[in-house]
Every structure is written in C-alpha cells, then in structure tokens.
mmCIF file of C-alpha atoms in Angstrom:
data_model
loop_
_atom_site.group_PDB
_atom_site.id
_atom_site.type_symbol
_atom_site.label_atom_id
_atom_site.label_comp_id
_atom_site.label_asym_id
_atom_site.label_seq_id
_atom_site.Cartn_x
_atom_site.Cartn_y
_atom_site.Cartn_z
ATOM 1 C CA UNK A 174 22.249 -11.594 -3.814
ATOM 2 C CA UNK A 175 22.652 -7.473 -3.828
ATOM 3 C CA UNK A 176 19.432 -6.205 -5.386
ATOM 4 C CA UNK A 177 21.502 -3.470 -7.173
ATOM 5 C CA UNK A 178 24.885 -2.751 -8.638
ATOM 6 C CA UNK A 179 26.916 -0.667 -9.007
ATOM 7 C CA UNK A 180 28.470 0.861 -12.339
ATOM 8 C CA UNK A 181 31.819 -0.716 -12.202
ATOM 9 C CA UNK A 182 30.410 -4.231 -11.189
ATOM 10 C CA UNK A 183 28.694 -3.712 -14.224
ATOM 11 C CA UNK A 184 32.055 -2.754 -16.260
ATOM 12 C CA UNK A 185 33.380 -5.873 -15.471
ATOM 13 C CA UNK A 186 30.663 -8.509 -15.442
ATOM 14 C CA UNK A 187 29.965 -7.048 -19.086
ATOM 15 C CA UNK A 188 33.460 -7.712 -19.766
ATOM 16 C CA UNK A 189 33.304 -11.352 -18.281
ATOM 17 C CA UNK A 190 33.021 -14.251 -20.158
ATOM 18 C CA UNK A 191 28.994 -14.744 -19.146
ATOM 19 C CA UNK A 192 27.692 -11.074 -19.172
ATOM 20 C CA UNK A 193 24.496 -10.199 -18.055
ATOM 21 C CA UNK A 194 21.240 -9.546 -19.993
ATOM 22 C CA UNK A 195 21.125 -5.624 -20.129
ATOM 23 C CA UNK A 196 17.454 -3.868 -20.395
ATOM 24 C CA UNK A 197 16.996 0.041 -20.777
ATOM 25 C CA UNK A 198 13.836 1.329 -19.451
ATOM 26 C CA UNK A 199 13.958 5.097 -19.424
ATOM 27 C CA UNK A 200 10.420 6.255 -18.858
ATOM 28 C CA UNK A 201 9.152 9.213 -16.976
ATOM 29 C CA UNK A 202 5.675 10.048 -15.560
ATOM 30 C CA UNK A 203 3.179 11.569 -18.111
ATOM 31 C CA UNK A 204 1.458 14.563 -16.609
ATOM 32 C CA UNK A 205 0.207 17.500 -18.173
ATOM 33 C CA UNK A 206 3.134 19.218 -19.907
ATOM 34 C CA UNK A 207 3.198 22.842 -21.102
ATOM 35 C CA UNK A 208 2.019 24.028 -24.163
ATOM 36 C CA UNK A 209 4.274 22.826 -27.457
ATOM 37 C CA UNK A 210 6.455 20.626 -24.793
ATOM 38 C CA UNK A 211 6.796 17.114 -26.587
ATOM 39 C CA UNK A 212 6.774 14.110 -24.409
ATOM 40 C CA UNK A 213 9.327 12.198 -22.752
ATOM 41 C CA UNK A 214 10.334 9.742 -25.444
ATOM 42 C CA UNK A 215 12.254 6.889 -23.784
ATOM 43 C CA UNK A 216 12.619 5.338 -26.995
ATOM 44 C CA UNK A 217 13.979 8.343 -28.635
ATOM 45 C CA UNK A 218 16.464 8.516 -25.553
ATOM 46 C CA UNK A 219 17.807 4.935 -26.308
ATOM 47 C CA UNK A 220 18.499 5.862 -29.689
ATOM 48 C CA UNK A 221 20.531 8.407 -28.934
ATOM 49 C CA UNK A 222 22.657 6.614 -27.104
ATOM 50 C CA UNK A 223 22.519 3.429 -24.487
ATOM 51 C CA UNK A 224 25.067 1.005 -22.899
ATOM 52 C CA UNK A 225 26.626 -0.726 -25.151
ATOM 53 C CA UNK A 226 24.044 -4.197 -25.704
ATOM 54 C CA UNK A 227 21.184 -2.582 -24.119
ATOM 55 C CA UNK A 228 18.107 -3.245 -25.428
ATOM 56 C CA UNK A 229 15.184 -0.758 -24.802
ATOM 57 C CA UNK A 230 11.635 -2.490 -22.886
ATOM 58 C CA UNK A 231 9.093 0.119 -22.968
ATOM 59 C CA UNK A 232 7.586 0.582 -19.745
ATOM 60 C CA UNK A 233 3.913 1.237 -20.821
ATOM 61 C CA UNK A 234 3.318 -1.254 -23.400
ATOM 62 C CA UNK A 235 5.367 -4.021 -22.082
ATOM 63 C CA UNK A 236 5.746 -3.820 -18.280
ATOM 64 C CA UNK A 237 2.220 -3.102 -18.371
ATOM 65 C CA UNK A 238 -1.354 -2.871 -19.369
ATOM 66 C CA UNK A 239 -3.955 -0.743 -20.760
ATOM 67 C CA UNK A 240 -4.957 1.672 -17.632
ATOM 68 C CA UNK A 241 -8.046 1.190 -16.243
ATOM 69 C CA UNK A 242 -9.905 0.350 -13.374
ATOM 70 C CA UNK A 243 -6.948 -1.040 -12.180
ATOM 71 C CA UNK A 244 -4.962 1.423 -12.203
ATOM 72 C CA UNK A 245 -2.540 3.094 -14.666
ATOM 73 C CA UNK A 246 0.300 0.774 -14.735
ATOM 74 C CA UNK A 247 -1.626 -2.617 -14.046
ATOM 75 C CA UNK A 248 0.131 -6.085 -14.066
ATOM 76 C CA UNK A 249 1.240 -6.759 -17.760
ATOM 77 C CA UNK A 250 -0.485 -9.503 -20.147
ATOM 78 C CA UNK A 251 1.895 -12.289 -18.934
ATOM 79 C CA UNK A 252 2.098 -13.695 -22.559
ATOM 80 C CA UNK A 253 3.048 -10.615 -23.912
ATOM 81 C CA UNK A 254 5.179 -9.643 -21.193
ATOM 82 C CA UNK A 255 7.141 -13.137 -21.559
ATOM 83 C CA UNK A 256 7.766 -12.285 -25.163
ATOM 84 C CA UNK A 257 8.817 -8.997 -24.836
ATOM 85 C CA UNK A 258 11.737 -10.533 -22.438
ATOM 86 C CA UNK A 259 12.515 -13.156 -24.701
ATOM 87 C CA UNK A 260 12.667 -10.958 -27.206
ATOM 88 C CA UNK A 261 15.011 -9.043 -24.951
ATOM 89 C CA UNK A 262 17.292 -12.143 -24.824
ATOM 90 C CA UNK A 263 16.093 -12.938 -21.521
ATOM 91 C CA UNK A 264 16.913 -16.326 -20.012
ATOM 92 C CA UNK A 265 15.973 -18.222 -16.758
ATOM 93 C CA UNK A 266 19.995 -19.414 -16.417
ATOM 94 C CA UNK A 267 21.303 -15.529 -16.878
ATOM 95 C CA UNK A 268 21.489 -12.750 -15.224
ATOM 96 C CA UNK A 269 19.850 -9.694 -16.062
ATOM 97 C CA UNK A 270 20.299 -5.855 -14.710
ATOM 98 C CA UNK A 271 18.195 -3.043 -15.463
ATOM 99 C CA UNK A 272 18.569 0.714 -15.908
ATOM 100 C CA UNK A 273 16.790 4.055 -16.710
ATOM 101 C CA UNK A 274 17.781 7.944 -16.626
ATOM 102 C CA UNK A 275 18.511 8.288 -13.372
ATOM 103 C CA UNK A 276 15.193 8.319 -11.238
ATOM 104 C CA UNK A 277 15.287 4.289 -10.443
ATOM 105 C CA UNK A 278 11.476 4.395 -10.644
ATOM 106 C CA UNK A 279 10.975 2.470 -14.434
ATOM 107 C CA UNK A 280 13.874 0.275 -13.358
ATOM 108 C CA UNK A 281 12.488 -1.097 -10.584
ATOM 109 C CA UNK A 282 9.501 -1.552 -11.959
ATOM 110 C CA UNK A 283 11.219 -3.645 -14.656
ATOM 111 C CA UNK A 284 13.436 -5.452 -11.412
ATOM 112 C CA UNK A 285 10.080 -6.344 -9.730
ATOM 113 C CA UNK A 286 8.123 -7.350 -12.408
ATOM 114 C CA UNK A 287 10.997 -10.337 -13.142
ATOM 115 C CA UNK A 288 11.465 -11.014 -9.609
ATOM 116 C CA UNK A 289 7.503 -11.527 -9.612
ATOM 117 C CA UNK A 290 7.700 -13.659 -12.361
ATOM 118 C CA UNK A 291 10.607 -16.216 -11.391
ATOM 119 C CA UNK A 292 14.027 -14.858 -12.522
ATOM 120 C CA UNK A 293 16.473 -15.341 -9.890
ATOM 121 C CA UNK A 294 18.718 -13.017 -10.962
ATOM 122 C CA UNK A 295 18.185 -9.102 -11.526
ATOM 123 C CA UNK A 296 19.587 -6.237 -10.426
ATOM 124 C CA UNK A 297 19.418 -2.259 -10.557
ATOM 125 C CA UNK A 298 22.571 -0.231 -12.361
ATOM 126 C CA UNK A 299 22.712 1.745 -8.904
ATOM 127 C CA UNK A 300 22.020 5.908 -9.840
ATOM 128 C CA UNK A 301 21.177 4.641 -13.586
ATOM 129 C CA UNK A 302 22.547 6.031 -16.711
ATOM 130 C CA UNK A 303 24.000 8.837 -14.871
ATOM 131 C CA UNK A 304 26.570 6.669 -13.183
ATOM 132 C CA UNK A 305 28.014 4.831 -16.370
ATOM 133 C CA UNK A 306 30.801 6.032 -17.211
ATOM 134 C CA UNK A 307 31.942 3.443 -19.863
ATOM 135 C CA UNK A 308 31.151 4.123 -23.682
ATOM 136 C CA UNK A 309 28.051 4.386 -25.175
ATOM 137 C CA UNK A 310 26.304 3.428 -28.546
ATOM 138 C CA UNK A 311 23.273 4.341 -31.212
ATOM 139 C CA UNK A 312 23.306 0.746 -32.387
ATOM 140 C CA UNK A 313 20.357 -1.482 -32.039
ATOM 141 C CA UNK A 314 21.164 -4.620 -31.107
ATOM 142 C CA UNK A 315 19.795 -7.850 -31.526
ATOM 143 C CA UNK A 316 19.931 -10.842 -29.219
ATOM 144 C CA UNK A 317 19.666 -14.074 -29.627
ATOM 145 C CA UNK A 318 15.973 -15.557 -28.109
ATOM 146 C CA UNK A 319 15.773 -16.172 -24.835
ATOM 147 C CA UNK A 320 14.334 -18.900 -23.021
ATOM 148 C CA UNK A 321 12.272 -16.853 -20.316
ATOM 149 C CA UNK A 322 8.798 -18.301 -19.817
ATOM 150 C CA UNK A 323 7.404 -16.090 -16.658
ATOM 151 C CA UNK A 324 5.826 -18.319 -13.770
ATOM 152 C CA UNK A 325 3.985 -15.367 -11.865
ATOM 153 C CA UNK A 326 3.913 -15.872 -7.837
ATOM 154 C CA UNK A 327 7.968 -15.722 -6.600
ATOM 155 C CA UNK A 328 7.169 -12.521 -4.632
ATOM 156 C CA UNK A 329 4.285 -10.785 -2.356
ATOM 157 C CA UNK A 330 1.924 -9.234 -4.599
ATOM 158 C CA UNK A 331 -0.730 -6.675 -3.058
ATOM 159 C CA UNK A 332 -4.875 -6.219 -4.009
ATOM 160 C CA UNK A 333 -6.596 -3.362 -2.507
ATOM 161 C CA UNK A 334 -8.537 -5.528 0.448
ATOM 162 C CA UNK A 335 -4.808 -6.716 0.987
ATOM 163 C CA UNK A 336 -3.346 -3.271 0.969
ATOM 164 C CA UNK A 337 -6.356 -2.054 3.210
ATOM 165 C CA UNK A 338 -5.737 -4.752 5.673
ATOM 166 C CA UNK A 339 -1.964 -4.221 5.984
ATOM 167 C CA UNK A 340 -2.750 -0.982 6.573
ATOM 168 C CA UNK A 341 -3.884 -2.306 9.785
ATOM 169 C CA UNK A 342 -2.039 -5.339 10.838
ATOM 170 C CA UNK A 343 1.710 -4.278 9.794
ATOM 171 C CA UNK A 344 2.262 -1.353 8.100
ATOM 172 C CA UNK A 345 1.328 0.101 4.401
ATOM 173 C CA UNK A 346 3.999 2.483 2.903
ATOM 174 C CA UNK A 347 2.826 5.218 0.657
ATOM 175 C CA UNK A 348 5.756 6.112 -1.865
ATOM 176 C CA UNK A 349 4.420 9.230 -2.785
ATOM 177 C CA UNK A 350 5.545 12.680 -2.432
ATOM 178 C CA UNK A 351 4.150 13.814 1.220
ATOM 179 C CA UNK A 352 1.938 16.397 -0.374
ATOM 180 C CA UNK A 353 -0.085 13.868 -2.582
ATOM 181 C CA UNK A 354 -0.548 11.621 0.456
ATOM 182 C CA UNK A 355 -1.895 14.780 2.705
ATOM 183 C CA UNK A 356 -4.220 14.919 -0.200
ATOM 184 C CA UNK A 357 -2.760 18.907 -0.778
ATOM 185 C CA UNK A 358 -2.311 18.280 -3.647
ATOM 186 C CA UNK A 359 -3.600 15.584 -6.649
ATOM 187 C CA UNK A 360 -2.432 15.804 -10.135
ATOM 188 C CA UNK A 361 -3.494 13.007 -11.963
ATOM 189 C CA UNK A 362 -5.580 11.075 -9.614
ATOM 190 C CA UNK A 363 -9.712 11.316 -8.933
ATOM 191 C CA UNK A 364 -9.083 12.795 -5.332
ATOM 192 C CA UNK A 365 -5.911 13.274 -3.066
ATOM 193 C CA UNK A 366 -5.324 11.879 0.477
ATOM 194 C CA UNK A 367 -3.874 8.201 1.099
ATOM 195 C CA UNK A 368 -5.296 4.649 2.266
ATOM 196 C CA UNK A 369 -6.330 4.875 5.654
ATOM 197 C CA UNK A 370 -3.843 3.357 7.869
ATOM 198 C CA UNK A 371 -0.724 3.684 5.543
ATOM 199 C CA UNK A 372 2.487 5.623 6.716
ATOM 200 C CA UNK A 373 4.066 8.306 4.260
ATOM 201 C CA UNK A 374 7.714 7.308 2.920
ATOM 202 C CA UNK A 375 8.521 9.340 -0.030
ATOM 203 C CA UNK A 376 10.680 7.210 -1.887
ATOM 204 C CA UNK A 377 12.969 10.269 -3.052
ATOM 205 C CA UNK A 378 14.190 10.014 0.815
ATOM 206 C CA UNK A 379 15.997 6.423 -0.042
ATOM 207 C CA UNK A 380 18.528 7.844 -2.554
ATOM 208 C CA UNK A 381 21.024 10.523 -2.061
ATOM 209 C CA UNK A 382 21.706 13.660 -4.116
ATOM 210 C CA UNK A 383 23.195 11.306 -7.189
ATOM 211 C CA UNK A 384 20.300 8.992 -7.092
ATOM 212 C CA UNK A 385 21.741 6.291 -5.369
ATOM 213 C CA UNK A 386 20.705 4.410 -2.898
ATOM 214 C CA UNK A 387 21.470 5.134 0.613
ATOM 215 C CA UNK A 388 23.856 3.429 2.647
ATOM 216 C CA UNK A 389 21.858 -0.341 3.477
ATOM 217 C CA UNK A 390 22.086 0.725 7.611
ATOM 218 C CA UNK A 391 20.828 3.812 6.809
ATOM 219 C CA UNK A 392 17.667 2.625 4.587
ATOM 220 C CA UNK A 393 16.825 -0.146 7.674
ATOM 221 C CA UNK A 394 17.049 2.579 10.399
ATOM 222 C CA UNK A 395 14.553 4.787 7.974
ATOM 223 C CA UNK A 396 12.178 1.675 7.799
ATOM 224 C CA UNK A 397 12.359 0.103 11.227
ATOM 225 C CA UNK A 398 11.827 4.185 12.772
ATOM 226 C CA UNK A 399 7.985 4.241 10.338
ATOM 227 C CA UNK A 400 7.278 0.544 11.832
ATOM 228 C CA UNK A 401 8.547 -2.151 9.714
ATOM 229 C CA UNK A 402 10.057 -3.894 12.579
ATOM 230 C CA UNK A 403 11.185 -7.503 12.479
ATOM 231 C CA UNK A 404 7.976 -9.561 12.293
ATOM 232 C CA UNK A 405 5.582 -6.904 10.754
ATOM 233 C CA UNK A 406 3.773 -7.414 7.372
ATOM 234 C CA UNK A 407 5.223 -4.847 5.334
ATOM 235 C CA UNK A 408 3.705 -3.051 1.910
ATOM 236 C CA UNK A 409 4.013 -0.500 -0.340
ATOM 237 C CA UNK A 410 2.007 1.722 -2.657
ATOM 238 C CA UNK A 411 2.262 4.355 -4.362
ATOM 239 C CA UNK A 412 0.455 6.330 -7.630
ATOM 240 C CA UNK A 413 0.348 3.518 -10.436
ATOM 241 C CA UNK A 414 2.522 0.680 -8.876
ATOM 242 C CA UNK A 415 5.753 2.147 -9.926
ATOM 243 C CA UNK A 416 7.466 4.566 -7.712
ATOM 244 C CA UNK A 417 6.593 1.726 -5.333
ATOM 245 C CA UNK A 418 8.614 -0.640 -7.317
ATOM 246 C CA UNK A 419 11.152 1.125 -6.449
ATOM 247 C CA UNK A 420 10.589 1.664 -2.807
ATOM 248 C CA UNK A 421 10.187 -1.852 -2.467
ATOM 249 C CA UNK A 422 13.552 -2.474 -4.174
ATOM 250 C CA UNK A 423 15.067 0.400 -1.489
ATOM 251 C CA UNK A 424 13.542 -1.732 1.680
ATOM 252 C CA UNK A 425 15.106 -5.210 -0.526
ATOM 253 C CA UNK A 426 18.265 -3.388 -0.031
ATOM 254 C CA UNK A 427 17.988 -2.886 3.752
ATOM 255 C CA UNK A 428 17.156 -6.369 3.793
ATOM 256 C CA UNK A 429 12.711 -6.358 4.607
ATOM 257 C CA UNK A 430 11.088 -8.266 2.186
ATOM 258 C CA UNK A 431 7.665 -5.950 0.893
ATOM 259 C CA UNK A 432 4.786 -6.691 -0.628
ATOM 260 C CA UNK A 433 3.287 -4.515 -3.805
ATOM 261 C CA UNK A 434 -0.149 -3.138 -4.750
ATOM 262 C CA UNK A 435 0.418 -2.331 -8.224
ATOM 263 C CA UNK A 436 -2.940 -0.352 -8.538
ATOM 264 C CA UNK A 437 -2.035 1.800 -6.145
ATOM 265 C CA UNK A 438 -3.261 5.039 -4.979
ATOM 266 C CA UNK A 439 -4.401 5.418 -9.096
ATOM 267 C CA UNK A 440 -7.157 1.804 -8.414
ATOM 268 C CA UNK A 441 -7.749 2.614 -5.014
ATOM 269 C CA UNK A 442 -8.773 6.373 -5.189
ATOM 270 C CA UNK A 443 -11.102 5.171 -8.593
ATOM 271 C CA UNK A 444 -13.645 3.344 -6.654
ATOM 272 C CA UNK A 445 -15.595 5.784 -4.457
ATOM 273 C CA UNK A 446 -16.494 3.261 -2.187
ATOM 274 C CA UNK A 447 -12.644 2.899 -0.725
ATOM 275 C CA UNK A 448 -12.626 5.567 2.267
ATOM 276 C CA UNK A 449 -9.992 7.961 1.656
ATOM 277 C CA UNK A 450 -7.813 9.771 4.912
ATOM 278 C CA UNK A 451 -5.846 12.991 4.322
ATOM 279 C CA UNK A 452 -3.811 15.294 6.441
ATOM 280 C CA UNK A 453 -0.522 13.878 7.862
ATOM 281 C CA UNK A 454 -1.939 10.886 10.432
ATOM 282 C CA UNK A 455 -2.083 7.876 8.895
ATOM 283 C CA UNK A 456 -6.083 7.635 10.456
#
C-alpha cells in the first residue's frame, strides 16, 4: 500500500461507498515569534475552513505529551491518544488519511504515530491542503465512535542508545535543516551540532517546490547515495520527533523501511552527558 495519496484519489475514495477516516492536523513549529505576532492556531485554521468531514487532532495535546526530558513532542499517553482517534471516528477495519497546511511535517507525525500503533491503513493527502481542490467547509462534524484501540509495537521505534548505535552500525538520518546539524545555528535547543555518527538529510530536499513528494526513484537514489543501502539499519531524527516523521514517511515512499527516535535532537542534546559532533562530518 502507497504511503500517500494524492488529491484526486482522495476525491473519489471520499465519494465511494466506504470513504476513508479524514484527520486535519495543521500545526506549525512554535519558536519565538515577533513582537504582537499571535501564534499559529491550527484549530483556528480548521475552522475556517477544512475538507469536507475532516475532523481536526491537535498535534500537541493529542499526538503527544507534555515536553520534557524526553523531548518536546514525546510519545503520546496511549490511552488518551486511543481516545482522541476514536473520538476521531477511527476504526481498525477503515482507512484513514491525514493532512495539514502544506509542510507534511504534523501529518506524518499523525501517519506514524497510527502506523506505530497497529492501523493498517493510513495515508498522507500528498502536498496537503494546498493540493485540494474540491470544496471546503466551516462545519464541525461529528462521527460516529470508532473502534480503534492502539496496540503500540507495528513499526521500528528509536531510544537514544538505539539512535547512538545506528549511528554506527547503519546509518542515522538527521532531518534537520543542514545549519542546525553543523551546530551554526540552534534555536530552540540547549546546544547545536548533531549525534555523532548521523548523516544530514534535510527533509525539505524530499518534496518539490509544491510540497510534494519527489518522484519514488528519485527519493531511493537520494537515500541509497547518504548510505541506506539494501541491508543497512536505517533511522531518523530530527528536532522533536516530527520533521522526522515525515522523513521517515519520504524513505516509506522509496520503499526503506526506518526506524524513529521521537526525542530527537530536543532529548538527546538535554542530557549533557550525550557527546555532541558539529561541523559537516558526521564524526
């Protein structure tokens, strides 16, 4: 099964007799905004207009926990993360596809976090919102229950002695723009540079100017050319486990199965007894 689809695939399995569950999950990255600039409001976004059935998940409070030692986006209460799904109208015997503004990150996230937890079926609305082109609505709709009950374990999931020993047995991608993982620059995190060992891929290389992904060829010849070759451990990290959602979801579409470490760079970099590397070699 395609780990993403596209927006007329979408069209007409929502006009099918067994559509799909459909879950908004605009979210952007909190950083320090200017002075009087209000915050991204995903919420606020969904009101003003979603595809038609949507319902909004809210990345921080339902895809994942309170931030803290590990990490800013750590794995979600599974309890409450099963609800919020249910609530959702999630079910283990439909199929479910995910979307955000544009960036893929939040939707991936969202895509991973299922896959992680059992469901067999999800998929990405390839370039998100952007790409519909079908009506929208300001209703709020609400689903009937789902059945969903999350049995955690269905993919490769990443600690930091894990990530650290990737890092030098296969290879450890780090999603992050190249200048974080040089450690030029750091805005959020305790100190910039990357895990030793792990191989910049920005994931902003996997999409093309619309935000879709590129071409499936194209993604495997990026990956196989920075090491993931057929029989190497593969991983991927990135600032808070969600960026690298989405990488991981890019190398799923050239067909290499990856691991996560949701911490990420924001657990690892915490704990100053985890040896940092900066500058462009991986060492």
């Amino acid at each position: 099964m395609n780990a993403i689809i596209s927006a007329s695939e979408l069209a007409s399995d929502l006009a099918g007799t067994n559509p799909p569950v459909l879950l908004d999950i605009r979210w952007q990255l909190s950083v320090a905004k200017a002075a009087g600039e209000p915050p991204f409001d995903g919420r606020a976004e969904y009101a003003a207009g979603h595809i038609p059935g949507a319902v909004y998940v809210d990345l921080d409070q339902e895809l994942a926990s309170t931030p803290g030692a590990r990490g800013r986006h750590p794995l979600p209460d599974i309890a409450r993360f099963g609800a919020a799904m249910r609530r959702a109208g999630v079910s283990a015997d439909r199929a479910v596809v995910v979307y955000d503004g544009g960036q893929g990150w939040a939707a991936a996230r969202a895509w991973w976090l299922l896959q992680w937890a059992g469901h067999p079926d999800v998929r990405v609305l390839d370039g998100g919102l952007p790409s519909w082109e079908g009506p929208s609505e300001t209703d709020t709709p609400t689903p009937a229950e789902g059945d969903f009950t999350p049995e955690p374990g269905a993919v490769q999931l990443l600690d930091a002695d894990g990530a650290a020993a990737l890092a030098r047995g296969g290879v450890l991608f780090d999603a992050r723009a190249g200048e974080r993982y040089r450690g030029e620059v750091e805005p959020i995190d305790r100190v910039g540079g990357h895990i030793p060992g792990a191989v910049s891929a920005p994931t902003n290389e996997n999409v093309g100017t619309d935000g879709r992904f590129l071409p499936a060829e194209e993604l495997a010849t990026r990956f196989k050319s920075l090491g993931a070759t057929e029989g190497t451990g593969v991983g991927v990290y990135c600032g808070s486990g969600v960026s690298g959602a989405h990488e991981v979801l890019a190398l799923a579409v050239a067909g290499i199965p990856a691991a996560l470490y949701v911490g990420s760079w924001s657990e690892w970099s915490s704990d100053p007894e985890r040896p940092v590397a900066v500058g462009p070699d991986p060492q």
